[in-house]
Coordinates of C-alpha atoms and ligand atoms in Angstrom, one line a residue:
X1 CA 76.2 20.2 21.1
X2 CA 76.2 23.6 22.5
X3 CA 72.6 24.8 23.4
X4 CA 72.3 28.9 22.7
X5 CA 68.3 28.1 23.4
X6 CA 66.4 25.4 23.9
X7 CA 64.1 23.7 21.0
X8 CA 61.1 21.8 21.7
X9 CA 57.8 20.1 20.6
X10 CA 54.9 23.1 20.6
X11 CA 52.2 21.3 19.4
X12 CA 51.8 17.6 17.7
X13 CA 49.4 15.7 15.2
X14 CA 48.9 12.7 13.4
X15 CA 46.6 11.5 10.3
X16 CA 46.1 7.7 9.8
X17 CA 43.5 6.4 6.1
X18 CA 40.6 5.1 7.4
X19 CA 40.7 1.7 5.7
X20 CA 41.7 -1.2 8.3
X21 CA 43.9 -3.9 6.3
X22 CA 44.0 -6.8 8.5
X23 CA 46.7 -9.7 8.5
X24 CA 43.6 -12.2 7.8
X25 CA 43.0 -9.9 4.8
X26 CA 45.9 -11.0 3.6
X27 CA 45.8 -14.2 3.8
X28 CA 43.4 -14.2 1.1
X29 CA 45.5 -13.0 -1.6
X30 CA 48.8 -13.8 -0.5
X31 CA 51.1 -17.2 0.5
X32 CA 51.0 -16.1 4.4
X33 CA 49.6 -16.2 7.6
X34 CA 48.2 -14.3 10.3
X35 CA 50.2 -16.3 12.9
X36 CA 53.6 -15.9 10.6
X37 CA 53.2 -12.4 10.5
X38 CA 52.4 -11.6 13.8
X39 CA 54.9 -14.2 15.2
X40 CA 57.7 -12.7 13.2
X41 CA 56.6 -9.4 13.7
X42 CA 54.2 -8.1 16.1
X43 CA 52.0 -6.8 12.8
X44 CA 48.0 -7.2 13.1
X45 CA 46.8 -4.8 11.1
X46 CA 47.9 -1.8 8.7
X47 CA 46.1 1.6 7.8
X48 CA 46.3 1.7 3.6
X49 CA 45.5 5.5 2.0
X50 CA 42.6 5.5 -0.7
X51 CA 43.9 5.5 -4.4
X52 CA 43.2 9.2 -4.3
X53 CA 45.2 10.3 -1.4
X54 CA 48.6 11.0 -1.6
X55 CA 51.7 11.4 0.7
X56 CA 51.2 15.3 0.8
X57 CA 47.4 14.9 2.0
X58 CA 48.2 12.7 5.0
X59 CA 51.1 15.6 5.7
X60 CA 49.0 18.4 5.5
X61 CA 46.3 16.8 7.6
X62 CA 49.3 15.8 10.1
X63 CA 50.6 19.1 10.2
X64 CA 47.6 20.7 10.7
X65 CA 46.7 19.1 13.8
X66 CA 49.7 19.9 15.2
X67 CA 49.4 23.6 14.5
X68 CA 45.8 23.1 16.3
X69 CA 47.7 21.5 19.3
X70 CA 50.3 24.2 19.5
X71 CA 47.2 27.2 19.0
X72 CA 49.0 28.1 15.9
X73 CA 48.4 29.2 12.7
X74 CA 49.8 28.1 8.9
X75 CA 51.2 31.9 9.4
X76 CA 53.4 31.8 11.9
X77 CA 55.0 28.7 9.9
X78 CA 58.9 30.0 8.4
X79 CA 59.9 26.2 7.2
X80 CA 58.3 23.3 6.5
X81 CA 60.6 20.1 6.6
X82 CA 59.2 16.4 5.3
X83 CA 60.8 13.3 5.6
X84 CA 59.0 10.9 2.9
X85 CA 60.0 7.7 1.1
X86 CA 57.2 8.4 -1.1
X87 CA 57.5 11.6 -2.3
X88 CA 54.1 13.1 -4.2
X89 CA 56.2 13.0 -7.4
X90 CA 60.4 13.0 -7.9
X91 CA 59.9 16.7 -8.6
X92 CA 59.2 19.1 -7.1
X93 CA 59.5 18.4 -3.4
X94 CA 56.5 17.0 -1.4
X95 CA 57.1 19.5 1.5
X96 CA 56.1 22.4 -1.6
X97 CA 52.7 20.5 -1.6
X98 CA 52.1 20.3 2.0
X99 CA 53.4 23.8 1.5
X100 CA 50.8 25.1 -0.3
X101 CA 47.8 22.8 0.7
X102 CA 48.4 24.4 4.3
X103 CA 48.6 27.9 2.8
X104 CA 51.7 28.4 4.9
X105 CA 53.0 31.2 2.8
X106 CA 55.6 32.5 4.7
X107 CA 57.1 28.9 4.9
X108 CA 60.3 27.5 3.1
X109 CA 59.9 23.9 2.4
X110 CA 61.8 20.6 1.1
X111 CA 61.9 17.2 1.7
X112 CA 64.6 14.8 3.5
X113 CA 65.2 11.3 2.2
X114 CA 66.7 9.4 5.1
X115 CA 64.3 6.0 4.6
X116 CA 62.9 5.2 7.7
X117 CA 65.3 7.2 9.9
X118 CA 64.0 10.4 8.2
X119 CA 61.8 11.9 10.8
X120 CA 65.3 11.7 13.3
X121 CA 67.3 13.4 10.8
X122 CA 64.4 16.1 9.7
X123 CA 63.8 16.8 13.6
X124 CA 67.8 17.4 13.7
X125 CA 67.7 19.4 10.7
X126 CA 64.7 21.6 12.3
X127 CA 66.2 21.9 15.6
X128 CA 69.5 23.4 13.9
X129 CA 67.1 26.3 12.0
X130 CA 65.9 27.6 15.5
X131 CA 68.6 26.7 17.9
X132 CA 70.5 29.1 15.3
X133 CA 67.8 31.9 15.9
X134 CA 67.4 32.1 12.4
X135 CA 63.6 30.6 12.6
X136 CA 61.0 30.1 15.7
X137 CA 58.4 27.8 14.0
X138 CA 59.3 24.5 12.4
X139 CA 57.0 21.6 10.9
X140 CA 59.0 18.4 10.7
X141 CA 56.6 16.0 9.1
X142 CA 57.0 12.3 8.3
X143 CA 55.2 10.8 6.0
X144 CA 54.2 7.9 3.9
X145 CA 52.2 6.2 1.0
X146 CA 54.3 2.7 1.5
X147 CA 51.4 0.6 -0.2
X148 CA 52.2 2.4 -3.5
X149 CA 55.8 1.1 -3.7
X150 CA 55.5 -2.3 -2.2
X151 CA 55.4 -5.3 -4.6
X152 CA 52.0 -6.9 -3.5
X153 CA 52.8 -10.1 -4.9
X154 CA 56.2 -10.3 -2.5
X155 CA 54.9 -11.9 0.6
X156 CA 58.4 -11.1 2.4
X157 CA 57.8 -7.2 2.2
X158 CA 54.1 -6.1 1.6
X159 CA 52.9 -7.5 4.6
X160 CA 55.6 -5.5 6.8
X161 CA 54.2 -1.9 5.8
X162 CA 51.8 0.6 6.0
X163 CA 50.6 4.2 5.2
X164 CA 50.4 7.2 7.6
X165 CA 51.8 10.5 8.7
X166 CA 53.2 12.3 12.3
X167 CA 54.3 16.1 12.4
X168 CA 55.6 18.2 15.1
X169 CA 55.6 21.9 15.6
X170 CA 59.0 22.8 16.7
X171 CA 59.6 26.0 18.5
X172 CA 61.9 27.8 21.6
X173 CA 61.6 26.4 24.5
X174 CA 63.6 27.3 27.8
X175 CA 67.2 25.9 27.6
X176 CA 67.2 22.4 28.9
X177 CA 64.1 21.3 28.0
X178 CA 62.9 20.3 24.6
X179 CA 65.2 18.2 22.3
X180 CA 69.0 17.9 24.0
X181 CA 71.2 15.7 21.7
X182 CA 71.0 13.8 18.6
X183 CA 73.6 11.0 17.3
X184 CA 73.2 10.4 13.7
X185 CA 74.7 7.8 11.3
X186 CA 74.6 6.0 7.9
X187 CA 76.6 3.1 5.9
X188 CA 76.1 3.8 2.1
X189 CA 77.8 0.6 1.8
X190 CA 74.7 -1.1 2.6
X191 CA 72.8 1.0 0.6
X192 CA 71.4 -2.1 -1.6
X193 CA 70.2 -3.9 1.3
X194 CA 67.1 -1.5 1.5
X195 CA 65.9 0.0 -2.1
X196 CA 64.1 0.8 -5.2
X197 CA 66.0 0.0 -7.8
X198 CA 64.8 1.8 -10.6
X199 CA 63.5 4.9 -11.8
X200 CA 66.3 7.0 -10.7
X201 CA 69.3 8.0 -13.0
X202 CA 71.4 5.0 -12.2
X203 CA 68.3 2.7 -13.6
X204 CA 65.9 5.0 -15.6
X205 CA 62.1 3.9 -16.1
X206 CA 61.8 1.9 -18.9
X207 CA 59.4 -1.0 -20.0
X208 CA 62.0 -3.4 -19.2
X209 CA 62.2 -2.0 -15.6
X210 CA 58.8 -1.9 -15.0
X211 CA 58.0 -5.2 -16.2
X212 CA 61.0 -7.1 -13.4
X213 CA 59.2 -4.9 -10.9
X214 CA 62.1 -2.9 -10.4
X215 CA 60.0 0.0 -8.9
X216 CA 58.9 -1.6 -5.7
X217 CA 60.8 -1.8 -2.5
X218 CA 63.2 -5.0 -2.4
X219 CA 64.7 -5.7 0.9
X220 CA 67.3 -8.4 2.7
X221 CA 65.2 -8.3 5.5
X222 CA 68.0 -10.6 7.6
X223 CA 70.8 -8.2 7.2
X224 CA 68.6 -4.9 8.2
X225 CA 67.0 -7.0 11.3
X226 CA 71.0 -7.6 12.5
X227 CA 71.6 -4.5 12.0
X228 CA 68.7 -3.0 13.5
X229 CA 69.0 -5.1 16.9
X230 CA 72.9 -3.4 17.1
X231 CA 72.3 0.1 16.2
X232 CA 69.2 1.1 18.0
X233 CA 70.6 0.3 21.1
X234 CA 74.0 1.9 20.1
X235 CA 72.6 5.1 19.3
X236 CA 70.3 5.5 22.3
X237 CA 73.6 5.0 24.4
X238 CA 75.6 7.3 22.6
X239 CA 72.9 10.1 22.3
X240 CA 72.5 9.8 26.2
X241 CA 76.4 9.8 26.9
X242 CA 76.6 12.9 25.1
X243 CA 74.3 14.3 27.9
X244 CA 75.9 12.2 30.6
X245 CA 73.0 10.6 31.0
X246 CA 72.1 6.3 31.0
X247 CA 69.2 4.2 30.4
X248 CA 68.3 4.5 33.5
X249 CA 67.7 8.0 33.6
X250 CA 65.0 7.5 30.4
X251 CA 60.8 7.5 31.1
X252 CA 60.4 6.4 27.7
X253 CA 62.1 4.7 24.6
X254 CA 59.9 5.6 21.2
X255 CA 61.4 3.8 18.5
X256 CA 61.3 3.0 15.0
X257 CA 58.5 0.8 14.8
X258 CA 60.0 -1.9 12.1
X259 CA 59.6 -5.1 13.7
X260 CA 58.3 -5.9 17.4
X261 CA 61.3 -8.7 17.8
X262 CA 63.7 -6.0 16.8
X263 CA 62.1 -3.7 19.4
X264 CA 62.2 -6.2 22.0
X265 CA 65.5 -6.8 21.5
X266 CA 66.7 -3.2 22.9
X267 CA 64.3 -3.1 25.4
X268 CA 65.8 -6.3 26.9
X269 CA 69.1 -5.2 26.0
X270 CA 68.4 -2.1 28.3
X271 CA 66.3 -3.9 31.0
X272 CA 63.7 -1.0 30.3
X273 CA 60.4 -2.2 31.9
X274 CA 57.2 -2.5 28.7
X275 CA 55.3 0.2 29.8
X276 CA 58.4 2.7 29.5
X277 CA 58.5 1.2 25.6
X278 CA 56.3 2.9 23.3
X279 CA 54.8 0.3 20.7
X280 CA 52.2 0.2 18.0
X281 CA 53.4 -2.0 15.2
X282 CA 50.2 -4.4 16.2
X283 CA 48.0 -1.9 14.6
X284 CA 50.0 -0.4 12.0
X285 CA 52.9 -2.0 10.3
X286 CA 56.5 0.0 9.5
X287 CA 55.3 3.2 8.5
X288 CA 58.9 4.4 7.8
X289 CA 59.7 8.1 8.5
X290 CA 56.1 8.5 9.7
X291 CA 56.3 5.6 12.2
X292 CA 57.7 7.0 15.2
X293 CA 55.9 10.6 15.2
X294 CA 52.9 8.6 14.9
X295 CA 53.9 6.0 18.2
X296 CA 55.1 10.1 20.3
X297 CA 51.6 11.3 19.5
X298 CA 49.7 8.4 20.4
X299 CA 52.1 8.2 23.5
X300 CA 51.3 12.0 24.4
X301 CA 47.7 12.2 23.4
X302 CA 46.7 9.1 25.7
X303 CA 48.3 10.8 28.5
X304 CA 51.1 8.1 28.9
X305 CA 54.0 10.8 28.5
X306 CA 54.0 14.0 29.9
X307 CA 55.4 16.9 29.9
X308 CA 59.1 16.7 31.4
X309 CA 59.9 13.1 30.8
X310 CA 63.2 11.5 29.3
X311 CA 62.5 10.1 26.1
X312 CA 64.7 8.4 23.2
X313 CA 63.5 8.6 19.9
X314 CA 65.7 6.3 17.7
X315 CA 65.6 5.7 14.3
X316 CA 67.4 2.9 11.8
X317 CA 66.5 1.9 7.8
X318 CA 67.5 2.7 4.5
X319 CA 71.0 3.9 3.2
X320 CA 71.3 2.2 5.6
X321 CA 70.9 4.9 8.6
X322 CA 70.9 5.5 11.8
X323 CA 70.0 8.4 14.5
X324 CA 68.7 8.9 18.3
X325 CA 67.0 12.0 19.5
X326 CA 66.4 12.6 23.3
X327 CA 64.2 15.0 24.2
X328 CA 62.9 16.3 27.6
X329 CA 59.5 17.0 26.5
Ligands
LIG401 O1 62.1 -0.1 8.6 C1 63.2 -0.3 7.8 C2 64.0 -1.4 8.3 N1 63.3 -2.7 8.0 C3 63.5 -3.6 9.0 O2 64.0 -3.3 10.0 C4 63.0 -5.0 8.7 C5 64.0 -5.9 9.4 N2 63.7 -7.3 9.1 C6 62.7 -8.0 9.6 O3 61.9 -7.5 10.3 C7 62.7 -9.5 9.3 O4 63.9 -9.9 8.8 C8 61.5 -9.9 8.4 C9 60.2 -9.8 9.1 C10 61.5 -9.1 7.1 C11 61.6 -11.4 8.0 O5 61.7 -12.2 9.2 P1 62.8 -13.3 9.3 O6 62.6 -14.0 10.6 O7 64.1 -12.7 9.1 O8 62.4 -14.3 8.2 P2 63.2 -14.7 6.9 O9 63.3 -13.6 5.9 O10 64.5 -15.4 7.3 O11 62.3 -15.8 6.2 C12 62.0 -17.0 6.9 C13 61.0 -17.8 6.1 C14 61.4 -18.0 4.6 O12 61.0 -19.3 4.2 P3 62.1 -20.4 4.2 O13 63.1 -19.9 3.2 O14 62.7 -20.6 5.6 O15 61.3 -21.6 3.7 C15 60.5 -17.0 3.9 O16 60.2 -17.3 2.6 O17 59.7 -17.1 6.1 C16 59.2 -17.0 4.7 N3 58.4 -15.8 4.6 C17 57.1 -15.8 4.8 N4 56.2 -16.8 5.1 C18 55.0 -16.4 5.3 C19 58.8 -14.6 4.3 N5 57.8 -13.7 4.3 C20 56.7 -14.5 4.6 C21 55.3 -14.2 4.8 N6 54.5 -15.2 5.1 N7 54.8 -12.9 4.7

């Protein structure tokens, strides 16, 4: 990738509902158990939006406390990016909505659908816009409502999820700092490992579909975890090589926060030290495209990263996809 300017993080927010939805909770409705759940996946707890919040509020309030943390305003905004696997509606885009409930007027907007890879791809997509010199201020949002499209009688999915939102203000930064290389990826032949299965065109909404549950998320969790474990250390490797850089040279890995097994997998596989990991599946579940702007912020606003360290953030989920950002941030 040839860098004409650098592209960086300016400012960075988050927005997490309120309402605590513990594994114990669970329990109570559900065939599971605490120990299962956090045994198999690291998962304590989840955040779950209010029925009257929906994927665009969590955004906006995301987005907005990034502009705060970059001393910006909704103004200076020219594009406004989302990556959602629960869009507001199936039309228009979400990103219109955050659009508008930020009164970034100036701003183009429109969603990405890359499943839990989505913020990767979105920060890729934003980092093209400047990096081209054709915009200087970027909001790449991820987002999610998960609890609305999970089956809460299907013990082998609802329990994995939860509901949040991370956005970043991207803008110029001095060449060689900021975001240096991506590596992105996807298998469409996997694509039904990982999906809704109706109320699209191939499977239109109809009683029938609604009543087999065909509108919630159905998932082969075995084949994504294999492929997880391969590709997320894969594509930090390949993003660094690109930069002729190694594990080594990395201060932090922030990845896709799906499963603390398949986390732990890479971070054995690269003999990276925990503290150098960034994790906090514990306390909120998958939150697909929202998941790993969420674990950045928390990393950053705790003081843990700083400015100028090495970090990999690597994504992996539906289509099924793939993609690893480093960043010097
Ligand atoms: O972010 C997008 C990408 N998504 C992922 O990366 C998810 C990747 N996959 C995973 O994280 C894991 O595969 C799961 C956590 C989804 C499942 O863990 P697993 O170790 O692969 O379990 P399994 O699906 O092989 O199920 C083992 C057993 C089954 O029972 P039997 O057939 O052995 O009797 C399940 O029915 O665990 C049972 N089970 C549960 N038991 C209690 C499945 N879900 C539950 C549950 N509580 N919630």
């Amino acid at each position: 990738m040839t860098e004409r300017t650098g592209v960086g993080i300016l400012g960075i927010g988050s927005a997490l509902p309120a309402r605590v939805v513990t594994n114990i909770d669970l329990e109570k409705t559900l065939d599971t158990s605490d120990e299962w759940i956090r045994t198999r996946t690291g998962i304590c707890e989840r955040r779950i939006a209010e029925e009257d919040v929906c994927t665009s509020d969590l955004a906006a309030q995301a987005a907005m406390a990034a502009l705060r943390d970059a001393a910006a305003g909704p103004d200076e905004v020219d594009l406004i990016i989302l990556a959602t696997a629960t869009p507001d509606a199936p039309l228009p885009a979400t990103a219109c909505y955050v659009q508008a409930k930020l009164g970034a007027s100036r701003a183009a907007a429109f969603d990405v659908a890359a499943g839990c890879t989505g913020f990767i791809y979105a920060l890729s997509i934003g980092h093209q816009f400047i990096a081209s010199g054709n915009y200087r201020r970027v909001l790449v949002i991820g987002a999610e409502i998960l609890s609305r499209i999970l089956d809460w009688n299907d013990r082998a999915t609802c329990v994995l999820f939860g509901d949040g939102a991370g956005a970043v203000l991207l803008g110029p930064v001095p060449a060689g700092q900021g975001l240096l290389s991506f590596k992105l990826g996807s298998d469409g032949t996997y694509a039904d490992v990982l999906a809704i299965p109706a109320g699209g065109t191939k499977l239109p909404t109809s009683i029938a579909t609604a009543e087999a549950r065909l509108h919630y998320v159905k998932m082969a969790g075995n084949e994504v975890f294999k492929f997880a474990v391969r590709v997320i250390g894969d594509v930090t490797v390949q993003a660094l090589d690109e930069l002729g850089l190694t594990v080594a040279d990395l201060d932090f890995l922030v990845p896709h926060q799906a499963n603390w097994r398949i986390i732990d997998a890479a971070r054995k596989r690269f003999e990276l030290p925990e503290e150098r990991v960034v994790v906090n599946i514990d306390r909120y579940g998958n939150m697909s495209a929202a998941s790993i702007p969420v674990a950045l912020e928390e990393a950053v606003r705790s003081g843990r990263l700083k400015r100028g360290d090495l970090v990999s953030m690597v994504g992996f989920g539906a289509g099924l996809t793939w993609g690893a950002a480093i960043m010097r941030y």
